[in-house]
């Protein structure tokens, strides 16, 4: 009677998030470098089209790190913008995810993030079922027109490979809040758990801007967020729930093992001694407890490294990108510089900073 | 095709719009006969050149044997037996149907004949490109040669496929006929039931009258007769109903036996796990859900806390055991 069983893990492996948007560290780095190269080539092409009117040394191309900083900066801006528009956190998280995925396919030297982020936010609101009409959306954001937002919509969709569903860590966090009550209800008070949960939920916003979303699954990120707030809570939870030796929870561990074996139906023996013997009979299987605690530990560390570039840094990169996208502006600037008497520093400062729609 | 075409044409004769375009279409270009004057005029075409003309013209020109097409500048020699009814206004459609019929009679493989969908799709693509070439007169000779070559090499498979297809069609026809018969029988039975009831009522009336003539207690007689009639009618009705049931049941039974599905369909090739990784408590501390639980509009629409708990908890474990850095390079 071997009815094949589909485990939760197996379900997640079928999601587009796992199939298309999960990478190892090397893969991610390679991808970013390739995109940066593509962007540089594009800038060269633009220069060539101007027939050498703009010499190459006037333009500074941005590096992979600078691209990352600019994207992180703009991801944070999505958060502020979403708050301004009163959008739910699900929409905000999805928009951030869209933006970051978009720049795994395109370089900031091809599309300026300040434009793309608006399209991403609009699209996320649509796909997360809290639709705002394009007219009221652009009305509430200064210096935009419906056309300027919609223009990029297809590019974004295409870069996302039309995969719009994103699994966020919010719901797993909620789920673990419940399961913590079940597993550790006698060790921690409910007030304490609630406090930790609230703080961890805020931390998810950081996690969404880190690379953790590409390397870890939402439940792992959720646990890492708990761990960043209260390490002993998660350690205790994992130990109690997944460690083989803890006799009281052997049945749960057994159930998990069965999930790992995906499909193998074992006889449902209630005798814990036999159950543990059963798990020991498979030494080649990875130890779930150790693997989980290692992964959560790594994820916690990664969330801690989330980039938060200062406004000055971002403006600096922004200017470089601006000239990369439209090199002819450098000439204009130069002409204005020579015609204007130097010393009018404040005015220059203002015009030089690219207008930001905030 | 041509047999089913005749009723199509008959029904298409109502498309006589009074505008100029259709007037032109409703006139034979050879003899200038108008549909207005001869309402049962029919247009015929020949698959050689697809020039249309009315039936009487075809009779007139081709009854003595093959003759050239009367259209100026055409010059193709046509035969009377190749003429057929024009079903569609657009002759290009007619042409495509002819070509399609000819090509598909030769290229008649089915999905079962291929190892996988990809090969089948490639085959379909090839067939379509052949049809397209013939339609647009591109590489005519080469394509024709290709078709005849294919026909020569695969003649056995072709005839086999054609036969099996015919058989399928026949089976389908048979089934259809059977269903029709059953329906007809049902209607007849229903009619019979009605008629018998009417007769019985009539009989009862007569009996009452005759008995009343001889006896005194009117009410008793009436109720007696009525009871006996009711007994008869209900017995008869039951009998007829059973007959009806057996009629409607028989085709269904044969249908069910043909469908042999032992396991229910599951989109993920299997069912969800029965052993959960979590233990569902009766209630959790959660002011938000607590609040919803008490509201009338939520209770009325079937809000159940267990379902919410279950969903929230299951999402916590959706992908917990997927270790991307370990799995990805292998995949």
XYZ file of C-alpha atoms in Angstrom:
689
model
C 0.000 0.000 0.000
C 2.770 2.404 -0.813
C 0.784 5.536 -1.489
C 3.295 8.196 -2.478
C 3.248 11.086 -0.058
C 4.182 14.603 -0.984
C 6.013 16.313 1.825
C 6.029 20.029 2.563
C 9.632 20.180 1.412
C 8.727 18.518 -1.846
C 5.978 21.060 -2.378
C 8.417 23.884 -1.849
C 10.868 22.330 -4.295
C 8.203 22.684 -6.946
C 7.761 26.411 -6.346
C 9.251 28.841 -8.829
C 11.053 30.472 -5.942
C 13.054 27.312 -5.390
C 13.439 26.346 -9.026
C 14.360 29.723 -10.491
C 15.314 32.080 -7.712
C 17.423 30.070 -5.292
C 21.187 30.068 -5.713
C 24.350 29.010 -3.991
C 26.728 31.800 -3.060
C 28.969 31.108 -6.052
C 26.067 31.078 -8.473
C 24.774 34.366 -7.132
C 28.165 36.019 -7.354
C 28.658 34.735 -10.913
C 25.245 36.007 -11.879
C 25.952 39.457 -10.505
C 29.276 39.664 -12.253
C 27.728 38.643 -15.546
C 25.050 41.298 -15.160
C 27.655 43.924 -14.337
C 29.612 42.959 -17.441
C 26.494 43.214 -19.526
C 25.854 46.690 -18.130
C 29.408 47.815 -18.893
C 29.089 46.614 -22.491
C 25.871 48.533 -22.797
C 27.589 51.725 -21.625
C 30.383 51.208 -24.172
C 27.762 50.799 -26.858
C 26.110 54.032 -25.850
C 29.462 55.819 -26.005
C 30.098 54.409 -29.448
C 26.771 55.705 -30.651
C 27.806 59.203 -29.660
C 30.809 58.867 -32.008
C 33.394 59.682 -29.394
C 31.832 62.983 -28.458
C 32.113 61.873 -24.880
C 35.500 60.479 -23.975
C 35.512 57.363 -21.903
C 37.321 58.781 -18.918
C 34.449 61.165 -18.193
C 32.195 58.223 -17.393
C 32.816 55.997 -14.391
C 31.235 52.602 -14.579
C 29.933 51.143 -11.357
C 31.249 47.951 -9.786
C 29.298 44.938 -8.590
C 29.493 46.203 -4.993
C 28.264 49.632 -5.965
C 25.378 48.126 -7.861
C 24.464 46.110 -4.800
C 24.581 49.183 -2.589
C 22.351 51.133 -4.917
C 19.838 48.307 -5.080
C 19.828 47.939 -1.303
C 19.296 51.664 -0.941
C 16.384 51.583 -3.339
C 14.937 48.500 -1.663
C 14.762 50.501 1.537
C 13.083 53.280 -0.342
C 10.359 50.866 -1.423
C 9.650 50.331 2.259
C 9.249 54.043 2.878
C 7.147 54.502 -0.234
C 4.874 51.599 0.686
C 4.369 53.114 4.128
C 3.500 56.410 2.493
C 0.955 54.673 0.264
C -0.401 52.608 3.163
C 0.286 49.286 1.480
C 0.387 46.007 3.438
C 3.736 44.482 4.342
C 3.146 41.587 1.967
C 3.098 44.029 -0.964
C 6.176 45.811 0.267
C 8.083 42.536 0.629
C 7.029 41.356 -2.811
C 8.057 44.655 -4.387
C 11.495 44.390 -2.788
C 11.762 40.836 -4.036
C 10.788 41.905 -7.565
C 13.341 44.709 -7.591
C 16.158 42.494 -6.406
C 15.297 39.733 -8.849
C 15.096 42.258 -11.653
C 18.687 43.300 -10.962
C 19.853 39.697 -11.108
C 18.949 39.864 -14.787
C 19.616 43.500 -15.623
C 22.262 45.946 -14.522
C 21.597 49.303 -12.899
C 23.504 50.712 -15.876
C 20.673 49.521 -18.112
C 17.626 50.557 -16.108
C 17.781 53.105 -13.344
C 16.461 51.632 -10.080
C 14.551 54.744 -9.142
C 12.237 54.091 -12.094
C 12.172 50.334 -11.760
C 11.225 50.441 -8.104
C 7.991 52.267 -8.865
C 7.026 49.704 -11.461
C 7.920 46.925 -9.040
C 5.760 48.423 -6.322
C 2.830 48.882 -8.672
C 3.177 45.345 -9.971
C 3.525 43.918 -6.471
C 0.341 45.677 -5.374
C -1.378 44.105 -8.329
C -0.031 40.608 -7.815
C -0.609 40.642 -4.059
C -4.248 41.501 -4.535
C -4.290 45.030 -3.151
C -4.672 46.764 -6.439
C -4.356 50.525 -6.808
C -5.278 52.008 -10.155
C -2.328 53.379 -12.060
C -3.790 56.866 -12.062
C -4.200 57.150 -8.323
C -0.831 55.431 -7.862
C 1.070 57.924 -9.972
C -0.923 60.827 -8.537
C 0.330 60.043 -5.065
C 3.960 59.887 -6.140
C 5.331 63.192 -7.370
C 7.070 63.504 -10.740
C 5.565 60.396 -12.280
C 3.078 59.734 -15.023
C 1.110 56.538 -15.569
C 3.094 56.007 -18.759
C 6.490 56.272 -17.088
C 5.496 53.531 -14.631
C 3.780 51.248 -17.109
C 6.572 51.575 -19.650
C 8.807 49.252 -17.677
C 6.110 46.838 -16.604
C 6.722 44.318 -19.314
C 10.493 44.457 -18.907
C 10.080 43.726 -15.230
C 7.667 40.879 -15.884
C 9.978 39.411 -18.460
C 12.990 39.631 -16.199
C 11.000 37.933 -13.457
C 10.300 35.153 -15.969
C 6.632 35.830 -15.218
C 6.919 34.209 -11.812
C 5.007 36.521 -9.534
C 4.367 34.412 -6.493
C 6.816 34.985 -3.666
C 6.982 32.963 -0.460
C 7.815 35.401 2.310
C 9.072 34.573 5.790
C 6.123 36.365 7.437
C 3.796 33.400 7.492
C 6.416 30.854 8.579
C 7.313 33.248 11.393
C 3.670 33.244 12.435
C 3.605 29.469 12.243
C 6.692 29.114 14.404
C 5.132 31.498 16.890
C 2.394 28.877 17.263
C 4.695 25.907 17.313
C 6.924 27.591 19.886
C 3.885 27.860 22.104
C 3.355 24.148 21.701
C 6.931 22.977 22.105
C 8.320 25.520 24.570
C 5.097 26.659 26.219
C 6.338 25.468 29.613
C 9.735 27.158 29.369
C 8.886 30.625 28.101
C 5.955 32.798 29.025
C 3.535 33.815 26.336
C 4.348 37.500 26.885
C 7.978 36.828 26.195
C 7.220 34.861 23.045
C 4.947 37.644 21.847
C 7.653 40.250 22.430
C 10.222 38.192 20.559
C 7.763 37.617 17.738
C 7.082 41.329 17.298
C 10.786 42.135 17.168
C 11.522 39.248 14.797
C 8.810 40.397 12.459
C 10.470 43.781 12.202
C 13.751 42.057 11.486
C 12.255 40.286 8.474
C 12.352 43.577 6.617
C 16.134 43.530 7.004
C 16.301 39.911 5.948
C 14.438 40.695 2.751
C 17.163 43.104 1.726
C 19.942 40.637 2.548
C 21.059 37.830 0.270
C 19.436 35.359 2.633
C 16.348 35.273 0.423
C 18.381 33.710 -2.374
C 20.220 31.181 -0.200
C 17.637 30.089 2.340
C 14.007 29.051 2.415
C 11.385 31.240 4.137
C 11.049 29.003 7.241
C 14.806 29.038 7.698
C 14.857 32.832 7.463
C 11.996 33.023 9.949
C 13.910 30.890 12.429
C 17.013 33.001 11.845
C 15.011 36.126 12.666
C 13.870 34.541 15.920
C 17.427 33.553 16.629
C 18.771 37.057 16.103
C 16.383 38.320 18.766
C 16.681 35.482 21.259
C 19.255 32.817 20.372
C 18.509 30.432 23.226
C 14.850 30.244 22.159
C 15.610 28.826 18.742
C 18.407 26.611 20.015
C 16.085 25.088 22.579
C 13.303 24.711 20.019
C 15.447 22.940 17.468
C 16.976 20.754 20.126
C 13.674 19.744 21.593
C 11.953 19.202 18.281
C 14.554 17.726 16.003
C 17.320 16.203 18.109
C 17.162 12.455 17.972
C 18.335 11.837 21.520
C 15.512 13.688 23.212
C 13.317 10.715 23.888
C 10.147 12.639 24.548
C 10.022 14.069 21.037
C 11.288 11.069 19.197
C 7.990 10.619 17.480
C 8.090 14.075 15.971
C 11.617 13.539 14.766
C 10.485 10.289 13.311
C 7.721 12.018 11.435
C 10.215 14.492 10.039
C 12.513 11.693 9.021
C 9.649 10.171 7.177
C 9.113 13.421 5.392
C 12.736 13.386 4.399
C 12.337 9.939 2.955
C 9.576 11.408 0.816
C 7.114 8.752 0.060
C 8.492 5.785 1.943
C 5.697 4.674 4.122
C 7.001 3.201 7.324
C 5.010 1.129 9.698
C 3.581 3.479 12.242
C 5.167 2.029 15.295
C 4.382 3.689 18.570
C 7.290 2.146 20.411
C 9.890 4.940 20.699
C 12.835 2.582 21.104
C 12.079 0.890 17.852
C 11.445 4.211 16.183
C 14.874 5.509 17.067
C 16.392 2.234 15.940
C 14.662 2.799 12.668
C 16.254 6.182 12.172
C 19.667 4.933 13.146
C 19.359 2.267 10.510
C 19.800 4.978 7.900
C 23.199 6.509 8.559
C 23.518 8.022 5.096
C 20.625 10.370 5.798
C 21.789 13.790 6.899
C 21.164 14.669 10.487
C 18.280 17.107 10.308
C 19.003 18.715 13.656
C 22.623 19.512 12.870
C 21.838 20.625 9.377
C 19.068 22.899 10.552
C 21.060 24.532 13.302
C 23.975 25.093 10.950
C 21.706 26.616 8.281
C 19.870 28.848 10.713
C 23.187 29.981 12.158
C 24.495 30.891 8.706
C 21.293 32.651 7.830
C 21.415 34.670 11.044
C 24.908 35.789 10.195
C 23.839 36.746 6.700
C 20.932 38.859 7.889
C 23.331 40.735 10.118
C 25.395 41.775 7.072
C 22.505 43.508 5.307
C 23.744 46.584 3.555
C 22.485 49.940 4.639
C 24.340 52.517 2.543
C 24.186 56.129 3.610
C 22.371 58.664 1.542
C 25.654 60.285 0.469
C 27.042 56.979 -0.732
C 23.872 56.248 -2.649
C 23.784 59.704 -4.220
C 27.351 59.276 -5.358
C 26.627 55.953 -7.074
C 23.373 57.324 -8.362
C 25.219 60.110 -10.168
C 27.623 57.685 -11.793
C 24.730 55.504 -12.937
C 22.898 58.519 -14.241
C 25.778 59.398 -16.563
C 26.244 55.775 -17.550
C 22.642 55.645 -18.720
C 22.736 58.931 -20.610
C 26.376 59.850 -21.360
C 25.438 62.900 -23.426
C 24.432 64.655 -20.224
C 28.106 64.841 -19.286
C 28.718 67.150 -22.233
C 25.844 69.342 -21.248
C 27.116 69.536 -17.716
C 30.597 70.424 -18.940
C 29.280 73.184 -21.121
C 27.248 74.605 -18.273
C 30.283 74.366 -16.038
C 32.415 76.411 -18.387
C 29.771 78.990 -19.114
C 28.793 79.428 -15.501
C 31.179 81.215 -13.231
C 32.576 78.824 -10.699
C 31.561 79.560 -7.148
C 27.850 79.112 -7.567
C 28.354 75.940 -5.671
C 24.986 75.522 -4.074
C 23.109 75.656 -7.338
C 25.422 73.194 -8.956
C 25.042 70.825 -6.081
C 21.313 70.881 -6.485
C 21.135 70.343 -10.205
C 23.813 67.735 -10.196
C 21.912 65.452 -7.896
C 19.492 63.563 -10.057
C 15.964 64.319 -9.169
C 14.480 61.624 -7.008
C 10.776 61.065 -6.948
C 10.324 61.208 -3.230
C -17.173 15.977 -46.002
C -19.352 16.377 -49.055
C -22.270 14.449 -47.573
C -22.415 16.655 -44.525
C -21.866 19.665 -46.721
C -25.247 19.467 -48.411
C -27.243 20.461 -45.343
C -24.780 23.247 -44.639
C -25.473 24.770 -48.017
C -29.178 24.421 -47.578
C -29.004 26.401 -44.374
C -26.663 28.963 -45.827
C -29.194 30.066 -48.421
C -30.759 32.402 -45.884
C -27.724 34.673 -46.109
C -29.233 36.787 -48.869
C -28.440 40.279 -47.730
C -29.788 43.034 -49.906
C -26.467 44.837 -50.281
C -24.485 44.960 -53.463
C -21.668 42.713 -52.345
C -23.892 39.771 -51.643
C -25.927 40.411 -54.753
C -22.802 39.979 -56.738
C -22.059 36.823 -54.809
C -25.514 35.506 -55.468
C -25.173 35.743 -59.210
C -23.547 33.111 -61.371
C -20.581 34.813 -63.059
C -20.995 32.680 -66.203
C -24.682 32.839 -67.097
C -25.571 35.832 -64.863
C -28.523 34.028 -63.335
C -29.616 35.713 -60.137
C -30.712 33.964 -56.994
C -33.612 36.356 -56.891
C -34.994 34.789 -60.073
C -34.032 31.198 -59.419
C -34.050 30.721 -55.664
C -32.844 27.114 -55.654
C -29.654 27.871 -57.549
C -26.563 26.192 -56.137
C -22.941 27.022 -56.704
C -20.361 24.375 -57.485
C -16.595 24.550 -57.518
C -13.881 22.359 -58.905
C -10.765 21.662 -56.852
C -8.627 22.232 -59.954
C -9.065 26.014 -59.939
C -11.827 26.807 -57.403
C -13.778 29.005 -59.774
C -17.426 28.926 -58.857
C -20.365 28.578 -61.205
C -23.989 27.561 -60.893
C -25.226 24.020 -61.259
C -26.974 24.601 -64.573
C -23.772 26.031 -66.078
C -21.870 22.920 -65.014
C -24.524 20.730 -66.566
C -24.503 22.768 -69.741
C -20.746 22.993 -70.224
C -19.458 19.668 -68.945
C -22.193 17.168 -69.772
C -20.384 16.258 -72.975
C -17.070 15.521 -71.263
C -14.032 17.470 -70.094
C -13.936 21.123 -71.098
C -11.848 24.191 -70.207
C -12.873 26.460 -67.328
C -15.029 29.303 -68.690
C -13.299 31.919 -66.563
C -11.197 34.196 -68.740
C -7.502 33.442 -68.453
C -7.931 30.239 -66.434
C -7.754 27.566 -69.112
C -7.700 24.564 -66.759
C -9.475 21.488 -68.077
C -12.269 20.440 -65.732
C -14.377 17.333 -65.398
C -17.939 17.203 -64.258
C -17.505 14.481 -61.664
C -14.927 16.562 -59.746
C -17.348 19.404 -59.137
C -18.632 19.797 -55.607
C -20.799 22.095 -53.567
C -19.306 25.291 -52.308
C -19.735 25.282 -48.532
C -17.748 28.343 -47.578
C -17.929 31.730 -49.201
C -14.169 31.989 -49.184
C -12.725 29.628 -51.791
C -9.381 29.692 -49.983
C -11.057 27.925 -47.108
C -12.389 25.359 -49.544
C -8.948 24.874 -50.944
C -7.405 24.443 -47.553
C -10.006 21.892 -46.545
C -9.255 19.849 -49.664
C -5.521 20.009 -49.139
C -5.854 19.225 -45.475
C -8.031 16.240 -46.190
C -5.588 14.909 -48.747
C -2.473 15.421 -46.614
C -3.989 14.155 -43.389
C -5.169 10.983 -45.096
C -1.490 10.230 -45.674
C 0.093 11.793 -42.614
C -2.256 10.134 -40.203
C -0.080 9.172 -37.264
C -1.480 9.687 -33.808
C -0.020 10.685 -30.497
C 0.097 7.062 -29.404
C 2.556 6.309 -32.205
C 5.209 8.567 -30.696
C 7.516 8.131 -27.770
C 6.799 11.520 -26.269
C 4.910 14.731 -26.822
C 7.898 16.517 -28.240
C 8.227 14.126 -31.166
C 4.521 14.270 -31.819
C 4.606 18.056 -31.853
C 7.519 18.029 -34.277
C 5.536 15.729 -36.530
C 2.490 18.001 -36.386
C 4.695 20.959 -37.204
C 6.040 19.136 -40.249
C 2.536 18.294 -41.459
C 1.392 21.874 -41.010
C 4.345 23.198 -42.948
C 3.539 20.818 -45.816
C -0.053 22.047 -45.860
C 1.138 25.619 -45.752
C 3.477 25.055 -48.688
C 0.714 23.481 -50.761
C -1.642 26.299 -49.820
C 0.750 29.014 -50.853
C 2.216 27.174 -53.853
C 5.734 27.159 -52.420
C 8.055 24.354 -53.597
C 5.074 22.540 -55.059
C 6.956 19.862 -56.931
C 9.327 19.056 -54.149
C 6.546 18.858 -51.594
C 4.473 16.609 -53.827
C 7.475 14.370 -54.283
C 7.970 14.275 -50.533
C 4.374 13.298 -49.958
C 4.409 10.497 -52.498
C 7.697 9.216 -51.105
C 6.272 9.203 -47.611
C 3.170 7.491 -48.888
C 5.209 4.785 -50.587
C 7.414 4.071 -47.589
C 4.654 4.100 -44.971
C 1.759 2.657 -46.950
C 1.107 -0.147 -44.493
C 1.043 2.061 -41.400
C -1.132 4.565 -43.198
C -3.810 2.081 -44.125
C -3.699 0.604 -40.644
C -4.155 3.977 -39.040
C -6.945 4.840 -41.388
C -8.707 1.618 -40.544
C -8.413 2.121 -36.811
C -9.655 5.636 -37.180
C -12.646 4.467 -39.145
C -13.370 1.905 -36.517
C -13.258 4.535 -33.813
C -15.636 6.654 -35.795
C -17.989 3.728 -36.228
C -17.899 2.976 -32.520
C -18.682 6.565 -31.802
C -21.604 6.436 -34.230
C -22.875 3.248 -32.649
C -22.772 4.723 -29.199
C -24.561 7.786 -30.394
C -27.253 5.683 -32.009
C -27.673 3.694 -28.832
C -28.141 6.798 -26.763
C -30.692 8.057 -29.216
C -32.594 4.775 -29.045
C -32.680 4.880 -25.291
C -34.035 8.384 -25.356
C -36.702 7.424 -27.825
C -37.765 4.429 -25.758
C -37.996 6.617 -22.706
C -40.283 9.043 -24.423
C -42.443 6.196 -25.646
C -42.654 4.730 -22.192
C -43.693 8.009 -20.712
C -46.410 8.351 -23.274
C -47.593 4.838 -22.530
C -47.788 5.590 -18.843
C -49.897 8.631 -19.476
C -52.224 6.849 -21.814
C -52.813 3.928 -19.526
C -53.603 6.226 -16.670
C -56.139 8.017 -18.759
C -57.743 4.758 -19.794
C -57.945 3.514 -16.257
C -59.590 6.714 -15.120
C -62.112 6.412 -17.875
C -62.821 2.840 -16.913
C -63.307 3.774 -13.298
C -65.783 6.440 -14.249
C -67.799 3.983 -16.304
C -67.749 1.406 -13.545
C -68.967 3.900 -11.028
C -71.811 4.869 -13.283
C -72.890 1.302 -13.926
C -72.692 0.364 -10.266
C -74.611 3.428 -9.229
C -77.393 2.336 -11.489
C -77.892 -0.863 -9.463
C -76.976 0.110 -5.914
C -77.906 2.794 -3.343
C -74.855 3.646 -1.260
C -73.185 6.018 -3.672
C -70.285 7.180 -1.566
C -69.183 3.719 -0.630
C -69.188 2.544 -4.218
C -67.231 5.510 -5.412
C -64.541 5.081 -2.800
C -64.361 1.353 -3.442
C -63.846 1.718 -7.161
C -61.389 4.512 -6.712
C -59.295 2.440 -4.342
C -59.143 -0.474 -6.727
C -58.158 1.807 -9.608
C -55.494 3.458 -7.520
C -54.061 0.072 -6.695
C -53.936 -0.879 -10.334
C -52.409 2.372 -11.510
C -49.726 2.444 -8.866
C -48.761 -1.158 -9.615
C -48.547 -0.441 -13.294
C -46.613 2.757 -12.726
C -44.078 0.980 -10.579
C -43.604 -1.571 -13.293
C -43.051 1.077 -15.933
C -40.694 3.001 -13.719
C -38.554 -0.048 -13.223
C -38.393 -0.523 -16.954
C -37.307 3.096 -17.297
C -34.647 2.688 -14.679
C -33.162 -0.355 -16.366
C -33.139 1.529 -19.656
C -31.261 4.530 -18.353
C -28.919 2.429 -16.259
C -27.593 0.163 -19.001
C -25.493 2.670 -21.008
C -24.068 4.189 -17.850
C -22.937 0.822 -16.605
C -21.047 0.159 -19.800
C -19.475 3.608 -19.546
C -18.240 3.028 -16.045
C -16.649 -0.273 -16.893
C -14.616 1.388 -19.637
C -13.223 3.969 -17.229
C -10.802 2.126 -15.010
C -9.392 4.541 -12.506
C -8.389 3.004 -9.249
C -6.736 5.948 -7.527
C -7.995 9.511 -7.329
C -6.176 12.156 -9.321
C -3.537 14.073 -7.396
C -1.698 16.943 -9.062
C 1.584 16.221 -7.282
C 1.719 12.493 -7.941
C 0.688 11.615 -4.455
C -1.171 12.782 -1.441
C -0.124 15.116 1.326
C 1.693 13.612 4.248
C -0.555 12.133 6.867
C 1.963 12.424 9.675
C 2.387 16.085 10.429
C 5.594 17.607 11.654
C 3.706 19.578 14.235
C 1.221 18.798 16.907
C -1.921 20.856 16.543
C -2.999 22.294 19.884
C -6.609 23.047 20.608
C -5.953 26.744 20.857
C -3.025 29.106 20.658
C -2.473 32.457 22.198
C -3.345 34.868 19.408
C -5.507 37.924 20.094
C -6.087 38.503 16.379
C -7.641 35.113 15.709
C -9.442 35.187 19.067
C -11.134 38.362 17.961
C -12.223 36.911 14.626
C -13.503 33.762 16.261
C -16.184 35.695 18.123
C -17.532 37.658 15.187
C -20.856 36.656 13.744
C -20.038 37.333 10.118
C -16.990 35.089 10.339
C -18.803 32.243 12.054
C -21.595 32.402 9.493
C -19.200 32.054 6.586
C -17.596 28.971 8.067
C -14.594 30.411 9.873
C -12.939 27.671 11.882
C -9.914 28.278 14.030
C -8.539 24.774 13.459
C -8.312 25.417 9.741
C -6.507 28.693 10.312
C -4.108 27.086 12.780
C -3.476 24.224 10.411
C -2.688 26.513 7.519
C -0.419 28.805 9.510
C 1.485 25.886 10.963
C 1.860 24.072 7.672
C 3.374 27.180 6.119
C 5.987 27.215 8.838
C 7.307 23.905 7.540
C 6.968 24.620 3.836
C 10.562 24.150 2.779
C 12.204 23.981 6.183
C 14.165 20.918 5.136
C 15.298 22.280 1.750
C 18.974 23.116 2.063
C 19.699 25.143 -1.012
C 23.489 25.232 -0.770
C 23.524 21.457 -0.422
C 20.919 20.622 -3.037
C 21.378 23.138 -5.795
C 24.705 22.106 -7.354
C 23.476 18.530 -7.666
C 20.205 19.558 -9.269
